[in-house]
Amino acid sequence: MKVQEAIKTRRSIRGFKSTKISDEKLNQILEAGRLAPSGTNIQPWRFLVVESVEMREKLKSYTLNFVAEAPVVIVCCVDRSSIQHRKKRILELHKVGAFAGTELARDNLDSYKPRSMNEEEQNNYLYLNCAIAIQNMVLQATELGLGSCWIMMFNSKKTKKLFKLADSLEPIALLPIGYPAKNPEPRPRFSLEKIIIDRV
């Protein structure tokens, strides 16, 4: 399946078969998330894979029922401590030549200081980068014949407590994955004319 086909056929699935997902397919989905791009290569995403019936039942109390009915739920988190390692990530990029041909390709970045961010800017930065990884996983699942539904309707604090996540980890989305019980029709989408502001 080509990327364009995956984009066109992807649906938000809210009903799943009980069929188990193979480890091979699940690993492909997680690998797609791992390979996502991120600002300064910060890679702030962390994934908790929930497969057991027991833990999915407990999770059901904090989200929509259909989420826990999927054979796998990925709790998508940001590692807030990753923001502290931006300089290290930038130096890694510099070392492999990622900045070649740009004004960032200096001989020495030892004195480089990443731009300071307030809390709102940090949140936006972390969430946006994690969202890219989630979309990678969604499209990979589609290619593998699996359905998913990006969920933000859940209690993040209680989910964090349920899974005893480290202080630095913040759950920002749930991604239930499984074989679709139905093949939904395409969802309404705006035309290009509606969303393109201008071409200048």
PDB file of C-alpha atoms in Angstrom:
ATOM      1  CA  MET A   1       0.000   0.000   0.000  1.00  0.00           C
ATOM      2  CA  LYS A   2       1.343   3.428  -0.942  1.00  0.00           C
ATOM      3  CA  VAL A   3       1.307   6.266   1.590  1.00  0.00           C
ATOM      4  CA  GLN A   4      -1.397   8.136  -0.320  1.00  0.00           C
ATOM      5  CA  GLU A   5      -3.642   5.076  -0.242  1.00  0.00           C
ATOM      6  CA  ALA A   6      -3.105   4.691   3.515  1.00  0.00           C
ATOM      7  CA  ILE A   7      -4.026   8.348   4.013  1.00  0.00           C
ATOM      8  CA  LYS A   8      -7.173   7.967   1.916  1.00  0.00           C
ATOM      9  CA  THR A   9      -8.348   4.673   3.439  1.00  0.00           C
ATOM     10  CA  ARG A  10      -7.568   5.446   7.091  1.00  0.00           C
ATOM     11  CA  ARG A  11     -10.668   5.727   9.284  1.00  0.00           C
ATOM     12  CA  SER A  12     -11.230   6.348  12.973  1.00  0.00           C
ATOM     13  CA  ILE A  13     -12.354   2.898  14.092  1.00  0.00           C
ATOM     14  CA  ARG A  14     -14.657   2.626  17.107  1.00  0.00           C
ATOM     15  CA  GLY A  15     -15.464  -1.078  16.939  1.00  0.00           C
ATOM     16  CA  PHE A  16     -12.880  -3.858  16.934  1.00  0.00           C
ATOM     17  CA  LYS A  17     -12.771  -7.618  16.446  1.00  0.00           C
ATOM     18  CA  SER A  18     -11.235  -9.595  19.293  1.00  0.00           C
ATOM     19  CA  THR A  19      -8.586 -11.039  16.944  1.00  0.00           C
ATOM     20  CA  LYS A  20      -5.114 -10.764  18.466  1.00  0.00           C
ATOM     21  CA  ILE A  21      -2.502  -8.612  16.731  1.00  0.00           C
ATOM     22  CA  SER A  22       0.721 -10.469  15.982  1.00  0.00           C
ATOM     23  CA  ASP A  23       3.911  -9.269  17.654  1.00  0.00           C
ATOM     24  CA  GLU A  24       5.381  -8.701  14.199  1.00  0.00           C
ATOM     25  CA  LYS A  25       2.638  -6.251  13.218  1.00  0.00           C
ATOM     26  CA  LEU A  26       2.642  -4.538  16.589  1.00  0.00           C
ATOM     27  CA  ASN A  27       6.394  -4.057  16.411  1.00  0.00           C
ATOM     28  CA  GLN A  28       6.059  -2.575  12.906  1.00  0.00           C
ATOM     29  CA  ILE A  29       3.576  -0.036  14.266  1.00  0.00           C
ATOM     30  CA  LEU A  30       5.813   0.881  17.205  1.00  0.00           C
ATOM     31  CA  GLU A  31       8.813   1.105  14.888  1.00  0.00           C
ATOM     32  CA  ALA A  32       6.897   3.571  12.694  1.00  0.00           C
ATOM     33  CA  GLY A  33       6.439   5.744  15.784  1.00  0.00           C
ATOM     34  CA  ARG A  34      10.112   5.422  16.710  1.00  0.00           C
ATOM     35  CA  LEU A  35      11.225   6.614  13.267  1.00  0.00           C
ATOM     36  CA  ALA A  36       9.123   9.798  13.301  1.00  0.00           C
ATOM     37  CA  PRO A  37      10.856  13.148  12.838  1.00  0.00           C
ATOM     38  CA  SER A  38      11.019  15.624  15.722  1.00  0.00           C
ATOM     39  CA  GLY A  39      12.284  19.143  16.324  1.00  0.00           C
ATOM     40  CA  THR A  40      16.016  19.022  17.114  1.00  0.00           C
ATOM     41  CA  ASN A  41      15.590  15.225  17.046  1.00  0.00           C
ATOM     42  CA  ILE A  42      14.310  15.405  20.633  1.00  0.00           C
ATOM     43  CA  GLN A  43      12.200  12.209  20.257  1.00  0.00           C
ATOM     44  CA  PRO A  44      10.013  12.915  23.329  1.00  0.00           C
ATOM     45  CA  TRP A  45       7.525  10.097  22.719  1.00  0.00           C
ATOM     46  CA  ARG A  46       7.257   7.085  25.018  1.00  0.00           C
ATOM     47  CA  PHE A  47       4.755   4.277  24.489  1.00  0.00           C
ATOM     48  CA  LEU A  48       3.092   1.977  26.999  1.00  0.00           C
ATOM     49  CA  VAL A  49       1.541  -1.045  25.269  1.00  0.00           C
ATOM     50  CA  VAL A  50      -1.565  -2.357  27.030  1.00  0.00           C
ATOM     51  CA  GLU A  51      -2.533  -5.870  25.910  1.00  0.00           C
ATOM     52  CA  SER A  52      -3.843  -7.766  28.925  1.00  0.00           C
ATOM     53  CA  VAL A  53      -7.596  -7.988  29.438  1.00  0.00           C
ATOM     54  CA  GLU A  54      -7.118  -7.090  33.098  1.00  0.00           C
ATOM     55  CA  MET A  55      -5.325  -3.798  32.418  1.00  0.00           C
ATOM     56  CA  ARG A  56      -7.618  -2.863  29.532  1.00  0.00           C
ATOM     57  CA  GLU A  57     -10.608  -3.353  31.843  1.00  0.00           C
ATOM     58  CA  LYS A  58      -9.022  -1.055  34.419  1.00  0.00           C
ATOM     59  CA  LEU A  59      -8.263   1.515  31.741  1.00  0.00           C
ATOM     60  CA  LYS A  60     -11.921   1.438  30.629  1.00  0.00           C
ATOM     61  CA  SER A  61     -12.855   3.373  33.785  1.00  0.00           C
ATOM     62  CA  TYR A  62     -10.883   6.374  32.547  1.00  0.00           C
ATOM     63  CA  THR A  63     -11.915   6.542  28.894  1.00  0.00           C
ATOM     64  CA  LEU A  64     -14.572   5.500  26.376  1.00  0.00           C
ATOM     65  CA  ASN A  65     -15.633   1.848  26.569  1.00  0.00           C
ATOM     66  CA  PHE A  66     -14.730   0.965  22.973  1.00  0.00           C
ATOM     67  CA  VAL A  67     -11.105   1.959  23.568  1.00  0.00           C
ATOM     68  CA  ALA A  68     -10.498  -0.915  25.974  1.00  0.00           C
ATOM     69  CA  GLU A  69     -12.281  -3.370  23.654  1.00  0.00           C
ATOM     70  CA  ALA A  70      -9.398  -3.145  21.167  1.00  0.00           C
ATOM     71  CA  PRO A  71      -6.854  -5.961  21.638  1.00  0.00           C
ATOM     72  CA  VAL A  72      -4.076  -3.378  22.014  1.00  0.00           C
ATOM     73  CA  VAL A  73      -4.131   0.135  23.433  1.00  0.00           C
ATOM     74  CA  ILE A  74      -1.008   2.255  23.168  1.00  0.00           C
ATOM     75  CA  VAL A  75      -0.758   4.904  25.869  1.00  0.00           C
ATOM     76  CA  CYS A  76       1.141   7.678  24.097  1.00  0.00           C
ATOM     77  CA  CYS A  77       3.202   9.798  26.467  1.00  0.00           C
ATOM     78  CA  VAL A  78       5.648  12.664  26.299  1.00  0.00           C
ATOM     79  CA  ASP A  79       8.786  12.526  28.379  1.00  0.00           C
ATOM     80  CA  ARG A  80       8.959  16.040  29.802  1.00  0.00           C
ATOM     81  CA  SER A  81      12.608  15.543  30.770  1.00  0.00           C
ATOM     82  CA  SER A  82      13.562  15.182  27.090  1.00  0.00           C
ATOM     83  CA  ILE A  83      13.404  18.967  26.717  1.00  0.00           C
ATOM     84  CA  GLN A  84      16.556  19.180  28.855  1.00  0.00           C
ATOM     85  CA  HIS A  85      18.559  17.235  26.280  1.00  0.00           C
ATOM     86  CA  ARG A  86      17.996  19.441  23.231  1.00  0.00           C
ATOM     87  CA  LYS A  87      21.637  20.542  23.039  1.00  0.00           C
ATOM     88  CA  LYS A  88      22.834  16.921  23.123  1.00  0.00           C
ATOM     89  CA  ARG A  89      20.401  15.989  20.338  1.00  0.00           C
ATOM     90  CA  ILE A  90      21.530  18.985  18.258  1.00  0.00           C
ATOM     91  CA  LEU A  91      25.171  17.987  18.648  1.00  0.00           C
ATOM     92  CA  GLU A  92      24.258  14.475  17.481  1.00  0.00           C
ATOM     93  CA  LEU A  93      22.597  15.932  14.378  1.00  0.00           C
ATOM     94  CA  HIS A  94      25.612  18.127  13.729  1.00  0.00           C
ATOM     95  CA  LYS A  95      27.946  15.137  14.021  1.00  0.00           C
ATOM     96  CA  VAL A  96      26.110  13.148  11.325  1.00  0.00           C
ATOM     97  CA  GLY A  97      26.000  16.128   8.943  1.00  0.00           C
ATOM     98  CA  ALA A  98      22.286  16.892   9.199  1.00  0.00           C
ATOM     99  CA  PHE A  99      22.965  20.645   8.994  1.00  0.00           C
ATOM    100  CA  ALA A 100      25.309  20.525   5.982  1.00  0.00           C
ATOM    101  CA  GLY A 101      24.729  23.436   3.609  1.00  0.00           C
ATOM    102  CA  THR A 102      22.784  25.494   6.179  1.00  0.00           C
ATOM    103  CA  GLU A 103      23.694  28.291   8.569  1.00  0.00           C
ATOM    104  CA  LEU A 104      23.612  25.694  11.370  1.00  0.00           C
ATOM    105  CA  ALA A 105      26.666  23.922   9.908  1.00  0.00           C
ATOM    106  CA  ARG A 106      29.194  25.618  12.165  1.00  0.00           C
ATOM    107  CA  ASP A 107      32.561  24.105  12.971  1.00  0.00           C
ATOM    108  CA  ASN A 108      31.863  24.184  16.689  1.00  0.00           C
ATOM    109  CA  LEU A 109      28.479  24.075  18.442  1.00  0.00           C
ATOM    110  CA  ASP A 110      29.870  23.787  21.981  1.00  0.00           C
ATOM    111  CA  SER A 111      28.747  27.322  22.785  1.00  0.00           C
ATOM    112  CA  TYR A 112      25.277  26.805  21.254  1.00  0.00           C
ATOM    113  CA  LYS A 113      22.390  27.424  23.642  1.00  0.00           C
ATOM    114  CA  PRO A 114      18.914  26.220  22.641  1.00  0.00           C
ATOM    115  CA  ARG A 115      16.203  28.862  22.759  1.00  0.00           C
ATOM    116  CA  SER A 116      14.581  29.056  26.182  1.00  0.00           C
ATOM    117  CA  MET A 117      10.883  28.163  26.333  1.00  0.00           C
ATOM    118  CA  ASN A 118       8.157  28.964  28.812  1.00  0.00           C
ATOM    119  CA  GLU A 119       5.806  26.196  29.966  1.00  0.00           C
ATOM    120  CA  GLU A 120       3.242  26.799  27.234  1.00  0.00           C
ATOM    121  CA  GLU A 121       5.909  26.722  24.531  1.00  0.00           C
ATOM    122  CA  GLN A 122       7.392  23.528  25.976  1.00  0.00           C
ATOM    123  CA  ASN A 123       3.965  21.872  26.003  1.00  0.00           C
ATOM    124  CA  ASN A 124       3.296  22.849  22.391  1.00  0.00           C
ATOM    125  CA  TYR A 125       6.739  21.594  21.351  1.00  0.00           C
ATOM    126  CA  LEU A 126       6.400  18.240  23.130  1.00  0.00           C
ATOM    127  CA  TYR A 127       2.803  17.584  22.087  1.00  0.00           C
ATOM    128  CA  LEU A 128       3.363  18.475  18.443  1.00  0.00           C
ATOM    129  CA  ASN A 129       6.388  16.202  18.170  1.00  0.00           C
ATOM    130  CA  CYS A 130       4.554  13.307  19.810  1.00  0.00           C
ATOM    131  CA  ALA A 131       1.586  13.841  17.478  1.00  0.00           C
ATOM    132  CA  ILE A 132       3.849  13.184  14.485  1.00  0.00           C
ATOM    133  CA  ALA A 133       4.851   9.809  15.948  1.00  0.00           C
ATOM    134  CA  ILE A 134       1.214   8.921  16.630  1.00  0.00           C
ATOM    135  CA  GLN A 135       0.232   9.691  13.039  1.00  0.00           C
ATOM    136  CA  ASN A 136       3.084   7.503  11.792  1.00  0.00           C
ATOM    137  CA  MET A 137       1.673   4.617  13.842  1.00  0.00           C
ATOM    138  CA  VAL A 138      -1.863   5.280  12.619  1.00  0.00           C
ATOM    139  CA  LEU A 139      -0.786   5.100   8.975  1.00  0.00           C
ATOM    140  CA  GLN A 140       1.364   2.016   9.554  1.00  0.00           C
ATOM    141  CA  ALA A 141      -1.605   0.282  11.199  1.00  0.00           C
ATOM    142  CA  THR A 142      -3.740   1.143   8.167  1.00  0.00           C
ATOM    143  CA  GLU A 143      -1.202  -0.376   5.794  1.00  0.00           C
ATOM    144  CA  LEU A 144      -1.280  -3.577   7.871  1.00  0.00           C
ATOM    145  CA  GLY A 145      -5.073  -3.848   7.623  1.00  0.00           C
ATOM    146  CA  LEU A 146      -5.603  -2.654  11.189  1.00  0.00           C
ATOM    147  CA  GLY A 147      -7.795   0.142  12.480  1.00  0.00           C
ATOM    148  CA  SER A 148      -7.123   2.728  15.140  1.00  0.00           C
ATOM    149  CA  CYS A 149      -8.684   5.789  16.717  1.00  0.00           C
ATOM    150  CA  TRP A 150      -6.700   8.657  18.142  1.00  0.00           C
ATOM    151  CA  ILE A 151      -8.288   9.345  21.567  1.00  0.00           C
ATOM    152  CA  MET A 152      -7.823  12.352  23.811  1.00  0.00           C
ATOM    153  CA  MET A 153     -11.006  11.765  25.837  1.00  0.00           C
ATOM    154  CA  PHE A 154      -9.425  10.092  28.848  1.00  0.00           C
ATOM    155  CA  ASN A 155      -8.276  10.953  32.360  1.00  0.00           C
ATOM    156  CA  SER A 156      -4.547  11.490  31.986  1.00  0.00           C
ATOM    157  CA  LYS A 157      -3.786  11.775  35.712  1.00  0.00           C
ATOM    158  CA  LYS A 158      -5.627   8.577  36.622  1.00  0.00           C
ATOM    159  CA  THR A 159      -4.090   6.737  33.667  1.00  0.00           C
ATOM    160  CA  LYS A 160      -0.637   7.815  34.806  1.00  0.00           C
ATOM    161  CA  LYS A 161      -1.385   6.542  38.308  1.00  0.00           C
ATOM    162  CA  LEU A 162      -2.880   3.253  37.047  1.00  0.00           C
ATOM    163  CA  PHE A 163       0.279   2.350  35.159  1.00  0.00           C
ATOM    164  CA  LYS A 164       2.654   3.834  37.765  1.00  0.00           C
ATOM    165  CA  LEU A 165       4.352   5.995  35.165  1.00  0.00           C
ATOM    166  CA  ALA A 166       7.483   7.955  36.048  1.00  0.00           C
ATOM    167  CA  ASP A 167       7.031  11.568  37.128  1.00  0.00           C
ATOM    168  CA  SER A 168       8.497  12.842  33.844  1.00  0.00           C
ATOM    169  CA  LEU A 169       5.945  10.962  31.713  1.00  0.00           C
ATOM    170  CA  GLU A 170       2.640  12.585  30.738  1.00  0.00           C
ATOM    171  CA  PRO A 171       0.006  10.529  28.867  1.00  0.00           C
ATOM    172  CA  ILE A 172      -1.409  12.722  26.091  1.00  0.00           C
ATOM    173  CA  ALA A 173      -3.367  10.260  23.930  1.00  0.00           C
ATOM    174  CA  LEU A 174      -4.634   6.699  23.741  1.00  0.00           C
ATOM    175  CA  LEU A 175      -4.350   4.718  20.525  1.00  0.00           C
ATOM    176  CA  PRO A 176      -6.565   1.625  20.442  1.00  0.00           C
ATOM    177  CA  ILE A 177      -5.559  -0.718  17.617  1.00  0.00           C
ATOM    178  CA  GLY A 178      -7.249  -3.806  16.216  1.00  0.00           C
ATOM    179  CA  TYR A 179      -8.986  -5.339  13.245  1.00  0.00           C
ATOM    180  CA  PRO A 180     -12.034  -3.199  12.357  1.00  0.00           C
ATOM    181  CA  ALA A 181     -15.447  -4.715  13.076  1.00  0.00           C
ATOM    182  CA  LYS A 182     -16.848  -2.596  10.220  1.00  0.00           C
ATOM    183  CA  ASN A 183     -15.512  -0.767   7.183  1.00  0.00           C
ATOM    184  CA  PRO A 184     -16.767   2.807   7.672  1.00  0.00           C
ATOM    185  CA  GLU A 185     -17.573   5.178   4.838  1.00  0.00           C
ATOM    186  CA  PRO A 186     -15.263   8.155   4.171  1.00  0.00           C
ATOM    187  CA  ARG A 187     -15.711  11.023   6.615  1.00  0.00           C
ATOM    188  CA  PRO A 188     -16.666  14.542   5.436  1.00  0.00           C
ATOM    189  CA  ARG A 189     -13.658  16.682   4.600  1.00  0.00           C
ATOM    190  CA  PHE A 190     -13.333  20.315   3.519  1.00  0.00           C
ATOM    191  CA  SER A 191     -12.305  21.031  -0.083  1.00  0.00           C
ATOM    192  CA  LEU A 192      -8.834  22.369  -0.872  1.00  0.00           C
ATOM    193  CA  GLU A 193     -10.451  25.720  -1.691  1.00  0.00           C
ATOM    194  CA  LYS A 194     -11.785  25.872   1.853  1.00  0.00           C
ATOM    195  CA  ILE A 195      -8.476  25.225   3.592  1.00  0.00           C
ATOM    196  CA  ILE A 196      -5.938  27.039   1.373  1.00  0.00           C
ATOM    197  CA  ILE A 197      -5.792  30.640   2.566  1.00  0.00           C
ATOM    198  CA  ASP A 198      -3.795  31.923  -0.378  1.00  0.00           C
ATOM    199  CA  ARG A 199      -0.870  31.212  -2.701  1.00  0.00           C
ATOM    200  CA  VAL A 200       1.498  34.139  -2.773  1.00  0.00           C
TER     201      VAL A 200
END
